Amino acid sequence: MTRTVLITGGTSGIGRAVAAAFAAEGAEVLLTGRTPATVEATAAELGVRGLVCDASAPGRVQALADQLPALDVLVNAAGGLPPAATGDEPALAALLAQWEAALAQNLLTAVLTTAAVQDRLRPGGSVVSIGSIGAERRGGSYGAAKAALGAWNASLSAELAPRGITCNVISAGYIAGTNFFQGQLSEERHRALVAETHDKRAGTVEDITATVAFLASPGARHLTGQTLHVNGGAFTTR
């Protein structure tokens, strides 16, 4: 049977790579993003269905859920670094805005989307959320949001596992070839991140897509409520 897969944040980086991988295996793929032109272009390039949705906006998430078919896999890939403070507002107000943005992008997108679509997930389905090594290491507001993602996932697993639905988080390390650092990654920082790994290489989107594929496979049906570290051993060095 053809599987139906929903991927939030599917227009770039890890989300786009996951969408491409599922499409290549013949799944019916639905990807979301906030920008109509980007969603349309990505969907056309990958040969999948694109849906415009800001996953941090409850009304838009519900509108998305109302038009979806039954799902086999949900991949919560929406997220990213919060915008830098502009310096035009008081320090505490700027700090609050930064934390609210980090939580909205990296936690609430997953919480809202999953809550809206969980009744559409078939028994034997999977929820995979993209976390970060920043949850345990120097992550600031971004890392705190990803840490909360892991705590939420554990409770979600307890809720959905009786229906045969697994729920896991992939804690990604440094992944090269994405726009996560928004063009601000220096060569020195790149070398330092690679040096922290045991295998002395940057991660790739293929590393993450392969792990998503495993977590959504029959071989992972007894694996749920977990956070899997995919970072070449970097997590153990600090």
CSV table of C-alpha atoms in Angstrom, one decimal:
chain,number,residue,atom,x,y,z
A,1,MET,CA,0.0,0.0,0.0
A,2,THR,CA,1.2,3.5,-0.9
A,3,ARG,CA,2.1,5.5,2.2
A,4,THR,CA,0.9,9.1,2.7
A,5,VAL,CA,3.5,11.3,4.4
A,6,LEU,CA,3.1,14.9,5.7
A,7,ILE,CA,6.3,16.9,6.2
A,8,THR,CA,6.2,20.4,7.8
A,9,GLY,CA,9.0,22.8,6.8
A,10,GLY,CA,9.5,20.7,3.6
A,11,THR,CA,10.7,23.4,1.3
A,12,SER,CA,14.4,23.5,2.4
A,13,GLY,CA,17.1,21.7,4.3
A,14,ILE,CA,16.3,18.5,6.1
A,15,GLY,CA,12.6,18.8,5.4
A,16,ARG,CA,13.1,19.0,1.7
A,17,ALA,CA,15.5,16.1,1.7
A,18,VAL,CA,13.0,14.0,3.6
A,19,ALA,CA,10.3,14.9,1.2
A,20,ALA,CA,12.5,13.9,-1.8
A,21,ALA,CA,13.5,10.6,-0.1
A,22,PHE,CA,9.9,9.6,0.5
A,23,ALA,CA,8.8,10.7,-3.0
A,24,ALA,CA,11.6,8.6,-4.5
A,25,GLU,CA,10.3,5.5,-2.7
A,26,GLY,CA,6.8,6.1,-4.2
A,27,ALA,CA,5.0,7.6,-1.2
A,28,GLU,CA,2.3,10.2,-1.6
A,29,VAL,CA,4.1,13.2,-0.1
A,30,LEU,CA,2.5,16.4,1.2
A,31,LEU,CA,4.9,19.2,2.2
A,32,THR,CA,4.2,22.5,3.9
A,33,GLY,CA,5.9,25.8,4.1
A,34,ARG,CA,5.0,29.4,4.8
A,35,THR,CA,5.8,31.1,1.5
A,36,PRO,CA,3.5,30.3,-1.4
A,37,ALA,CA,6.1,30.7,-4.2
A,38,THR,CA,8.6,28.5,-2.4
A,39,VAL,CA,6.0,25.8,-1.7
A,40,GLU,CA,4.9,25.8,-5.3
A,41,ALA,CA,8.4,25.6,-6.7
A,42,THR,CA,9.6,22.9,-4.3
A,43,ALA,CA,6.5,20.8,-4.9
A,44,ALA,CA,6.9,21.1,-8.6
A,45,GLU,CA,10.6,20.2,-8.5
A,46,LEU,CA,9.9,17.1,-6.3
A,47,GLY,CA,6.7,16.0,-8.0
A,48,VAL,CA,4.7,16.2,-4.7
A,49,ARG,CA,1.8,18.1,-3.3
A,50,GLY,CA,2.6,21.4,-1.6
A,51,LEU,CA,0.4,23.1,1.0
A,52,VAL,CA,1.0,26.6,2.3
A,53,CYS,CA,0.8,26.7,6.1
A,54,ASP,CA,2.4,28.5,9.0
A,55,ALA,CA,2.7,25.7,11.4
A,56,SER,CA,2.8,28.0,14.4
A,57,ALA,CA,-0.6,29.5,13.6
A,58,PRO,CA,-3.5,27.4,15.1
A,59,GLY,CA,-6.1,28.5,12.6
A,60,ARG,CA,-3.9,27.7,9.6
A,61,VAL,CA,-2.9,24.4,11.0
A,62,GLN,CA,-6.5,23.4,11.5
A,63,ALA,CA,-7.4,24.5,8.0
A,64,LEU,CA,-4.5,22.3,6.8
A,65,ALA,CA,-5.7,19.3,8.8
A,66,ASP,CA,-9.2,19.7,7.5
A,67,GLN,CA,-8.1,19.0,3.9
A,68,LEU,CA,-5.8,16.1,4.6
A,69,PRO,CA,-6.3,12.4,3.8
A,70,ALA,CA,-5.4,9.6,6.2
A,71,LEU,CA,-1.7,9.7,7.1
A,72,ASP,CA,1.0,7.1,7.7
A,73,VAL,CA,3.9,9.3,8.6
A,74,LEU,CA,4.2,12.8,10.0
A,75,VAL,CA,7.6,14.5,10.0
A,76,ASN,CA,7.8,17.7,12.0
A,77,ALA,CA,10.8,19.4,10.3
A,78,ALA,CA,9.7,23.0,10.6
A,79,GLY,CA,12.1,25.1,12.8
A,80,GLY,CA,15.2,27.1,12.8
A,81,LEU,CA,17.1,29.8,14.6
A,82,PRO,CA,14.9,32.7,15.8
A,83,PRO,CA,15.6,36.1,14.3
A,84,ALA,CA,18.2,38.3,15.9
A,85,ALA,CA,17.0,41.3,18.0
A,86,THR,CA,16.8,44.5,16.1
A,87,GLY,CA,18.0,46.7,18.9
A,88,ASP,CA,15.0,49.0,18.6
A,89,GLU,CA,13.2,47.7,21.8
A,90,PRO,CA,14.1,47.3,25.5
A,91,ALA,CA,16.5,44.4,26.3
A,92,LEU,CA,13.9,42.3,28.2
A,93,ALA,CA,11.3,42.8,25.5
A,94,ALA,CA,13.8,41.7,22.9
A,95,LEU,CA,14.7,38.7,24.9
A,96,LEU,CA,11.1,37.7,25.3
A,97,ALA,CA,10.5,38.1,21.6
A,98,GLN,CA,13.5,35.9,20.8
A,99,TRP,CA,12.3,33.1,23.2
A,100,GLU,CA,8.8,33.3,22.0
A,101,ALA,CA,10.0,33.0,18.4
A,102,ALA,CA,12.2,30.0,19.2
A,103,LEU,CA,9.4,28.2,21.0
A,104,ALA,CA,6.9,29.0,18.2
A,105,GLN,CA,9.3,27.8,15.4
A,106,ASN,CA,10.8,24.7,17.1
A,107,LEU,CA,8.2,23.4,19.5
A,108,LEU,CA,4.8,24.7,18.8
A,109,THR,CA,4.9,23.9,15.1
A,110,ALA,CA,5.3,20.3,16.0
A,111,VAL,CA,2.8,20.4,18.9
A,112,LEU,CA,0.1,22.1,16.9
A,113,THR,CA,0.5,20.1,13.7
A,114,THR,CA,0.5,16.8,15.6
A,115,ALA,CA,-2.5,17.6,17.7
A,116,ALA,CA,-4.4,18.7,14.5
A,117,VAL,CA,-3.6,15.6,12.5
A,118,GLN,CA,-3.2,12.8,15.0
A,119,ASP,CA,-6.7,11.4,14.5
A,120,ARG,CA,-5.8,11.0,10.8
A,121,LEU,CA,-2.7,8.8,11.5
A,122,ARG,CA,-3.4,5.2,10.7
A,123,PRO,CA,-2.4,2.4,13.1
A,124,GLY,CA,1.2,1.5,12.4
A,125,GLY,CA,2.0,5.1,11.7
A,126,SER,CA,4.9,7.2,12.8
A,127,VAL,CA,5.6,10.7,14.1
A,128,VAL,CA,9.2,11.8,13.7
A,129,SER,CA,10.3,15.3,14.9
A,130,ILE,CA,13.6,16.9,14.1
A,131,GLY,CA,15.4,18.0,17.2
A,132,SER,CA,18.9,19.2,17.8
A,133,ILE,CA,22.1,18.6,19.7
A,134,GLY,CA,21.6,22.1,21.0
A,135,ALA,CA,19.0,20.7,23.4
A,136,GLU,CA,21.8,19.5,25.6
A,137,ARG,CA,24.7,21.8,24.5
A,138,ARG,CA,24.9,25.6,24.5
A,139,GLY,CA,21.6,25.9,22.7
A,140,GLY,CA,20.1,29.1,24.2
A,141,SER,CA,16.5,29.7,23.4
A,142,TYR,CA,16.7,27.4,20.3
A,143,GLY,CA,18.2,24.6,22.4
A,144,ALA,CA,15.6,25.0,25.1
A,145,ALA,CA,12.8,24.7,22.6
A,146,LYS,CA,14.4,21.5,21.2
A,147,ALA,CA,14.8,20.1,24.7
A,148,ALA,CA,11.1,20.8,25.3
A,149,LEU,CA,10.4,18.9,22.0
A,150,GLY,CA,11.9,15.8,23.5
A,151,ALA,CA,9.9,16.1,26.7
A,152,TRP,CA,6.7,16.6,24.7
A,153,ASN,CA,7.5,13.6,22.5
A,154,ALA,CA,7.7,11.3,25.5
A,155,SER,CA,4.2,12.2,26.6
A,156,LEU,CA,3.0,12.0,23.0
A,157,SER,CA,4.3,8.5,22.7
A,158,ALA,CA,2.4,7.4,25.8
A,159,GLU,CA,-0.7,8.8,24.2
A,160,LEU,CA,-0.4,7.4,20.7
A,161,ALA,CA,1.5,4.1,21.2
A,162,PRO,CA,-1.6,2.2,22.3
A,163,ARG,CA,-2.9,2.9,18.7
A,164,GLY,CA,0.3,1.5,17.2
A,165,ILE,CA,1.8,4.9,16.4
A,166,THR,CA,5.4,5.5,17.2
A,167,CYS,CA,6.8,8.9,18.2
A,168,ASN,CA,10.5,9.7,18.2
A,169,VAL,CA,12.9,12.7,17.9
A,170,ILE,CA,16.0,12.8,15.9
A,171,SER,CA,18.6,15.0,17.6
A,172,ALA,CA,20.7,16.2,14.7
A,173,GLY,CA,24.2,17.5,15.0
A,174,TYR,CA,25.9,19.8,12.6
A,175,ILE,CA,24.4,19.2,9.1
A,176,ALA,CA,26.3,20.7,6.2
A,177,GLY,CA,24.6,21.9,3.1
A,178,THR,CA,21.6,23.6,4.8
A,179,ASN,CA,20.8,27.2,5.5
A,180,PHE,CA,20.6,26.7,9.2
A,181,PHE,CA,23.3,29.2,10.0
A,182,GLN,CA,21.8,31.7,7.5
A,183,GLY,CA,25.1,32.3,5.8
A,184,GLN,CA,26.9,33.2,9.0
A,185,LEU,CA,29.0,30.0,9.5
A,186,SER,CA,32.7,30.8,9.3
A,187,GLU,CA,35.2,28.3,8.1
A,188,GLU,CA,36.7,28.2,11.5
A,189,ARG,CA,33.4,27.3,13.1
A,190,HIS,CA,32.8,24.7,10.5
A,191,ARG,CA,36.2,23.1,11.3
A,192,ALA,CA,35.5,23.2,15.1
A,193,LEU,CA,32.1,21.5,14.6
A,194,VAL,CA,33.6,18.7,12.5
A,195,ALA,CA,36.5,18.3,15.0
A,196,GLU,CA,33.9,17.6,17.8
A,197,THR,CA,32.7,14.5,16.0
A,198,HIS,CA,34.2,11.0,16.4
A,199,ASP,CA,34.1,10.3,12.7
A,200,LYS,CA,35.6,13.7,11.8
A,201,ARG,CA,33.0,14.7,9.2
A,202,ALA,CA,30.0,17.0,9.0
A,203,GLY,CA,26.6,15.4,9.0
A,204,THR,CA,24.6,15.3,5.8
A,205,VAL,CA,20.9,15.5,5.1
A,206,GLU,CA,21.1,11.9,3.9
A,207,ASP,CA,22.2,10.9,7.4
A,208,ILE,CA,18.9,12.3,8.7
A,209,THR,CA,16.7,11.0,5.9
A,210,ALA,CA,18.0,7.5,6.4
A,211,THR,CA,17.2,7.7,10.1
A,212,VAL,CA,13.7,9.1,9.4
A,213,ALA,CA,13.2,6.2,7.0
A,214,PHE,CA,14.2,3.7,9.7
A,215,LEU,CA,11.9,5.2,12.3
A,216,ALA,CA,9.0,5.0,9.9
A,217,SER,CA,9.8,1.4,8.9
A,218,PRO,CA,8.4,-1.9,10.2
A,219,GLY,CA,11.8,-2.6,11.9
A,220,ALA,CA,11.2,0.2,14.3
A,221,ARG,CA,7.8,-0.6,15.6
A,222,HIS,CA,9.0,-1.2,19.2
A,223,LEU,CA,11.0,2.0,19.2
A,224,THR,CA,9.0,4.9,20.6
A,225,GLY,CA,9.3,7.8,23.0
A,226,GLN,CA,13.0,8.1,22.2
A,227,THR,CA,15.5,10.8,21.2
A,228,LEU,CA,18.1,9.4,18.8
A,229,HIS,CA,21.4,11.3,18.5
A,230,VAL,CA,22.6,11.5,14.9
A,231,ASN,CA,25.8,13.6,15.3
A,232,GLY,CA,28.8,11.4,14.7
A,233,GLY,CA,29.5,11.2,18.4
A,234,ALA,CA,29.7,14.9,19.0
A,235,PHE,CA,27.1,14.7,21.8
A,236,THR,CA,29.6,12.7,24.0
A,237,THR,CA,32.4,15.2,23.8
A,238,ARG,CA,31.0,17.9,26.0
